[in-house]
PDB file of C-alpha atoms in Angstrom:
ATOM      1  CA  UNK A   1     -23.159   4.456  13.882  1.00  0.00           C
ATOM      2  CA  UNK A   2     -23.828   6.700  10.627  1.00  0.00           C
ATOM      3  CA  UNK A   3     -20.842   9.406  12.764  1.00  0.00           C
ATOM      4  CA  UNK A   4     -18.628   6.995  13.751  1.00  0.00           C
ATOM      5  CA  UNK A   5     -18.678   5.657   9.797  1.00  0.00           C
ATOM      6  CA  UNK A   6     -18.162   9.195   8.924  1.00  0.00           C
ATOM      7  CA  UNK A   7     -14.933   9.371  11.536  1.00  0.00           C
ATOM      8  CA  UNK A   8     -13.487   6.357  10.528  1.00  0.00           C
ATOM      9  CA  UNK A   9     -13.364   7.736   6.903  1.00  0.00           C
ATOM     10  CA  UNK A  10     -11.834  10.395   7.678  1.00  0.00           C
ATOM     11  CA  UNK A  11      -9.228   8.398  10.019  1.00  0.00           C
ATOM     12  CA  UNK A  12      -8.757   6.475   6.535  1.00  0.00           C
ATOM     13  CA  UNK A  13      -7.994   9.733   4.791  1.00  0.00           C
ATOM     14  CA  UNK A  14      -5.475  10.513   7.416  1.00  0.00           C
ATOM     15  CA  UNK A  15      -3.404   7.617   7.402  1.00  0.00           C
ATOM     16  CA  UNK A  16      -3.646   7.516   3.671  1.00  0.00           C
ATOM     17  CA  UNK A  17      -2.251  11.280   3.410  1.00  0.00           C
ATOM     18  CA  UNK A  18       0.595  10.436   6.352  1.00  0.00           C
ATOM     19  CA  UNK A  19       1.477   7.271   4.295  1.00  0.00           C
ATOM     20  CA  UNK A  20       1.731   9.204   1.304  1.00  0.00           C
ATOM     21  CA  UNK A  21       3.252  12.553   2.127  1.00  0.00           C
ATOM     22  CA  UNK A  22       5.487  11.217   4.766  1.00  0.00           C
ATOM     23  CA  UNK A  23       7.219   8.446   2.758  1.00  0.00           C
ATOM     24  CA  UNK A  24       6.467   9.264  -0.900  1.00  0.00           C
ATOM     25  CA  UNK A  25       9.188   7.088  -1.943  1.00  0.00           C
ATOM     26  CA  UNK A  26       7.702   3.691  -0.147  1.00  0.00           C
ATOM     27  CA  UNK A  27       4.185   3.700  -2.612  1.00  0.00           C
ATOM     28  CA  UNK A  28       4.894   2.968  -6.090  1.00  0.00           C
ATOM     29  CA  UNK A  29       1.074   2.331  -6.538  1.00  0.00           C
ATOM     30  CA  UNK A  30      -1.061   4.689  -7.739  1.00  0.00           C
ATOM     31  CA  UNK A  31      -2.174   7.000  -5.209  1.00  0.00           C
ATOM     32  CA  UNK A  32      -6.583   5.764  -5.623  1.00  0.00           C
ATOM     33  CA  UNK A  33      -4.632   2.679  -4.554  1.00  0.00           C
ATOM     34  CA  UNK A  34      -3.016   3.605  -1.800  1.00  0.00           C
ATOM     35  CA  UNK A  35      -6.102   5.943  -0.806  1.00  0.00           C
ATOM     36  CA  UNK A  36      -8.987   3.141  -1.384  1.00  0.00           C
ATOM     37  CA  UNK A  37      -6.543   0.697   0.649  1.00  0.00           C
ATOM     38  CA  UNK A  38      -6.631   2.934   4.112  1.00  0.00           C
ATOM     39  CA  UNK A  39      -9.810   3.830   3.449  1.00  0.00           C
ATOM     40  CA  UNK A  40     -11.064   0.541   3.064  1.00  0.00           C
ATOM     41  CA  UNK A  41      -9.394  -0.733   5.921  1.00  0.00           C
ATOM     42  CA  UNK A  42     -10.308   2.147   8.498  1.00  0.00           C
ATOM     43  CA  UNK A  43     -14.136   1.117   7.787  1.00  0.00           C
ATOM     44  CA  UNK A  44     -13.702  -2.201   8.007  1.00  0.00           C
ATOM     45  CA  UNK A  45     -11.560  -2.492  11.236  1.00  0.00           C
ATOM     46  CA  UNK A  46     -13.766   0.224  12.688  1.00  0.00           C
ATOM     47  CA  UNK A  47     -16.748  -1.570  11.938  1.00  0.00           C
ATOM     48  CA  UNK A  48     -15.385  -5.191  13.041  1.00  0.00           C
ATOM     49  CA  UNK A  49     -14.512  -3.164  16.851  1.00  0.00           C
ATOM     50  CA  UNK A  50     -17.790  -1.382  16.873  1.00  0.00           C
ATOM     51  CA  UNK A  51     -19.492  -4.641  16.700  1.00  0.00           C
ATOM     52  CA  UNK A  52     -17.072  -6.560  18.744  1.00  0.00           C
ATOM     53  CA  UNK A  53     -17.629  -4.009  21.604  1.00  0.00           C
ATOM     54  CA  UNK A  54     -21.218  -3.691  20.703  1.00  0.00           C
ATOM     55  CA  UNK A  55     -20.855   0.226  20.659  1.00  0.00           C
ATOM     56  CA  UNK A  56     -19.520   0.941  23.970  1.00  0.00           C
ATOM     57  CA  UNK A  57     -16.805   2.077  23.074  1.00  0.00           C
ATOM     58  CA  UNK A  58     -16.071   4.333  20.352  1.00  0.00           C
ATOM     59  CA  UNK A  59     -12.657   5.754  21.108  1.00  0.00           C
ATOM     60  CA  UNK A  60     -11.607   2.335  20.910  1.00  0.00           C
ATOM     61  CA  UNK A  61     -13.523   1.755  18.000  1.00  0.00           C
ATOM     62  CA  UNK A  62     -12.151   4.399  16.121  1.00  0.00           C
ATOM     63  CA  UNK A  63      -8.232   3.507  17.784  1.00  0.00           C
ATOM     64  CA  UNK A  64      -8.700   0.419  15.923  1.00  0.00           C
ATOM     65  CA  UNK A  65      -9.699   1.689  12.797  1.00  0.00           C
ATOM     66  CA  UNK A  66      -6.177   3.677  12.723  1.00  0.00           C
ATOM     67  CA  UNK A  67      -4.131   0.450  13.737  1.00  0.00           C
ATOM     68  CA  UNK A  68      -6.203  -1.389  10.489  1.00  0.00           C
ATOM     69  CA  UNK A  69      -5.541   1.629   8.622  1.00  0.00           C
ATOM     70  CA  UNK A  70      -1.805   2.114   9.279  1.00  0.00           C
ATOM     71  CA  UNK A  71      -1.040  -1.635   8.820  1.00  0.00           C
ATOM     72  CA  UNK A  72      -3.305  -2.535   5.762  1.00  0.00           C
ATOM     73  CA  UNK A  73      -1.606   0.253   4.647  1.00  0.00           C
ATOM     74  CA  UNK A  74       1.787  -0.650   5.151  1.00  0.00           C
ATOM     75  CA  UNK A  75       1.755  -3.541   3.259  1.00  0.00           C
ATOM     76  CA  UNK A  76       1.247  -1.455  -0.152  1.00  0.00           C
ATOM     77  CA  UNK A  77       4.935   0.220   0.989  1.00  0.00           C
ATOM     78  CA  UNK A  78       8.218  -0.937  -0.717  1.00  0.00           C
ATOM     79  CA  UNK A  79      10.965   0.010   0.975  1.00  0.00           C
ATOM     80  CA  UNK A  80      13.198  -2.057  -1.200  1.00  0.00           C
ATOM     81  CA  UNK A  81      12.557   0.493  -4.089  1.00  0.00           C
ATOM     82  CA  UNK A  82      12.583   3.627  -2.265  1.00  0.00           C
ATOM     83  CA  UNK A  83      14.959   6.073  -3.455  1.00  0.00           C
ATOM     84  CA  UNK A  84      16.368   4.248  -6.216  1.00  0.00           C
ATOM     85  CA  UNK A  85      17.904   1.158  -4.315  1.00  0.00           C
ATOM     86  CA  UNK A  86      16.230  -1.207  -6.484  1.00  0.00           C
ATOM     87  CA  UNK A  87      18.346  -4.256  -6.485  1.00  0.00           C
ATOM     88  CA  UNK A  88      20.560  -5.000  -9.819  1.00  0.00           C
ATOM     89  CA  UNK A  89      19.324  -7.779 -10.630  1.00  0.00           C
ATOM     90  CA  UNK A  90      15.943  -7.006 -11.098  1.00  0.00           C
ATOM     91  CA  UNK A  91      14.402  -6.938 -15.293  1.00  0.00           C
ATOM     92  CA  UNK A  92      11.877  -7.056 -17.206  1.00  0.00           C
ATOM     93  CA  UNK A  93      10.012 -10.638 -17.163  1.00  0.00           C
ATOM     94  CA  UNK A  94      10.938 -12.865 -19.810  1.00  0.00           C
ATOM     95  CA  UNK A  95       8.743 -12.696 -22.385  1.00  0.00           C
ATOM     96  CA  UNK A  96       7.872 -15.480 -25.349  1.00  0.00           C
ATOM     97  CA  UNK A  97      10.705 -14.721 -27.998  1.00  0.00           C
ATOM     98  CA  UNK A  98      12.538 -12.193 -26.027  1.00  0.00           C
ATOM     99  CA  UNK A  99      15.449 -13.746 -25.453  1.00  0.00           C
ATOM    100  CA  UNK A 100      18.701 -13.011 -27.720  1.00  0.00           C
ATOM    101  CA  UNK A 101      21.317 -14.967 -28.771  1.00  0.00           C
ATOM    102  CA  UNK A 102      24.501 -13.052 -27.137  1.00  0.00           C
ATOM    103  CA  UNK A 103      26.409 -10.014 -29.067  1.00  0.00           C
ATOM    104  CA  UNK A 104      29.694 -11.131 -30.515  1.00  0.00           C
ATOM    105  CA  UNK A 105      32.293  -8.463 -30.749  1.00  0.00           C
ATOM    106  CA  UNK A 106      33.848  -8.268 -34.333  1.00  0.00           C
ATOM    107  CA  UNK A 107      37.479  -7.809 -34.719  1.00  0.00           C
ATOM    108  CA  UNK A 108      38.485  -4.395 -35.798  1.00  0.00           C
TER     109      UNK A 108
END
């Protein structure tokens, strides 16, 4: 068990360095984020299959610590802010007192 934890780290590592080299613009978190997430994840699904197939099977195990990875993963990724498409009518939350009466133009 104490080499299969040590491959499912590393599958962790992998999917968090794919995720983050291969679509830099999809993570606005920080990258410990982002890193901790897959890495998390990879442990946790790898440990969840190596009990559920009581250790039979440790390709499997370790296949399903990459699918846990790559979707726990996923859900960090904004697409919607990739590249600078950030919809228009996003701003800053309204804050106590930050709202302005409107500018009036004066004549000239």
């Amino acid at each position: 068990m104490l080499v299969e934890s040590f491959v499912f780290a590393l599958v962790g590592l992998v999917a968090a360095a794919a995720a983050l080299l291969g679509l830099p613009g999809y993570y606005r978190a920080s990258r410990p984020l982002v890193v901790g997430t897959a890495l998390a994840a990879a442990l946790l699904g790898g440990v969840v299959a190596h009990f559920c197939l009581d250790g039979r099977h440790p390709v499997a195990a370790v296949a399903f610590s990459a699918l846990a990875a790559g979707v726990v993963t996923s859900l960090l990724a904004r697409p919607d802010l990739a590249a600078g498409l950030a919809p228009a009518h996003r701003h800053h939350p309204h804050r106590a007192g930050a709202h302005r009466a409107p500018r009036r133009h004066r004549p000239a």
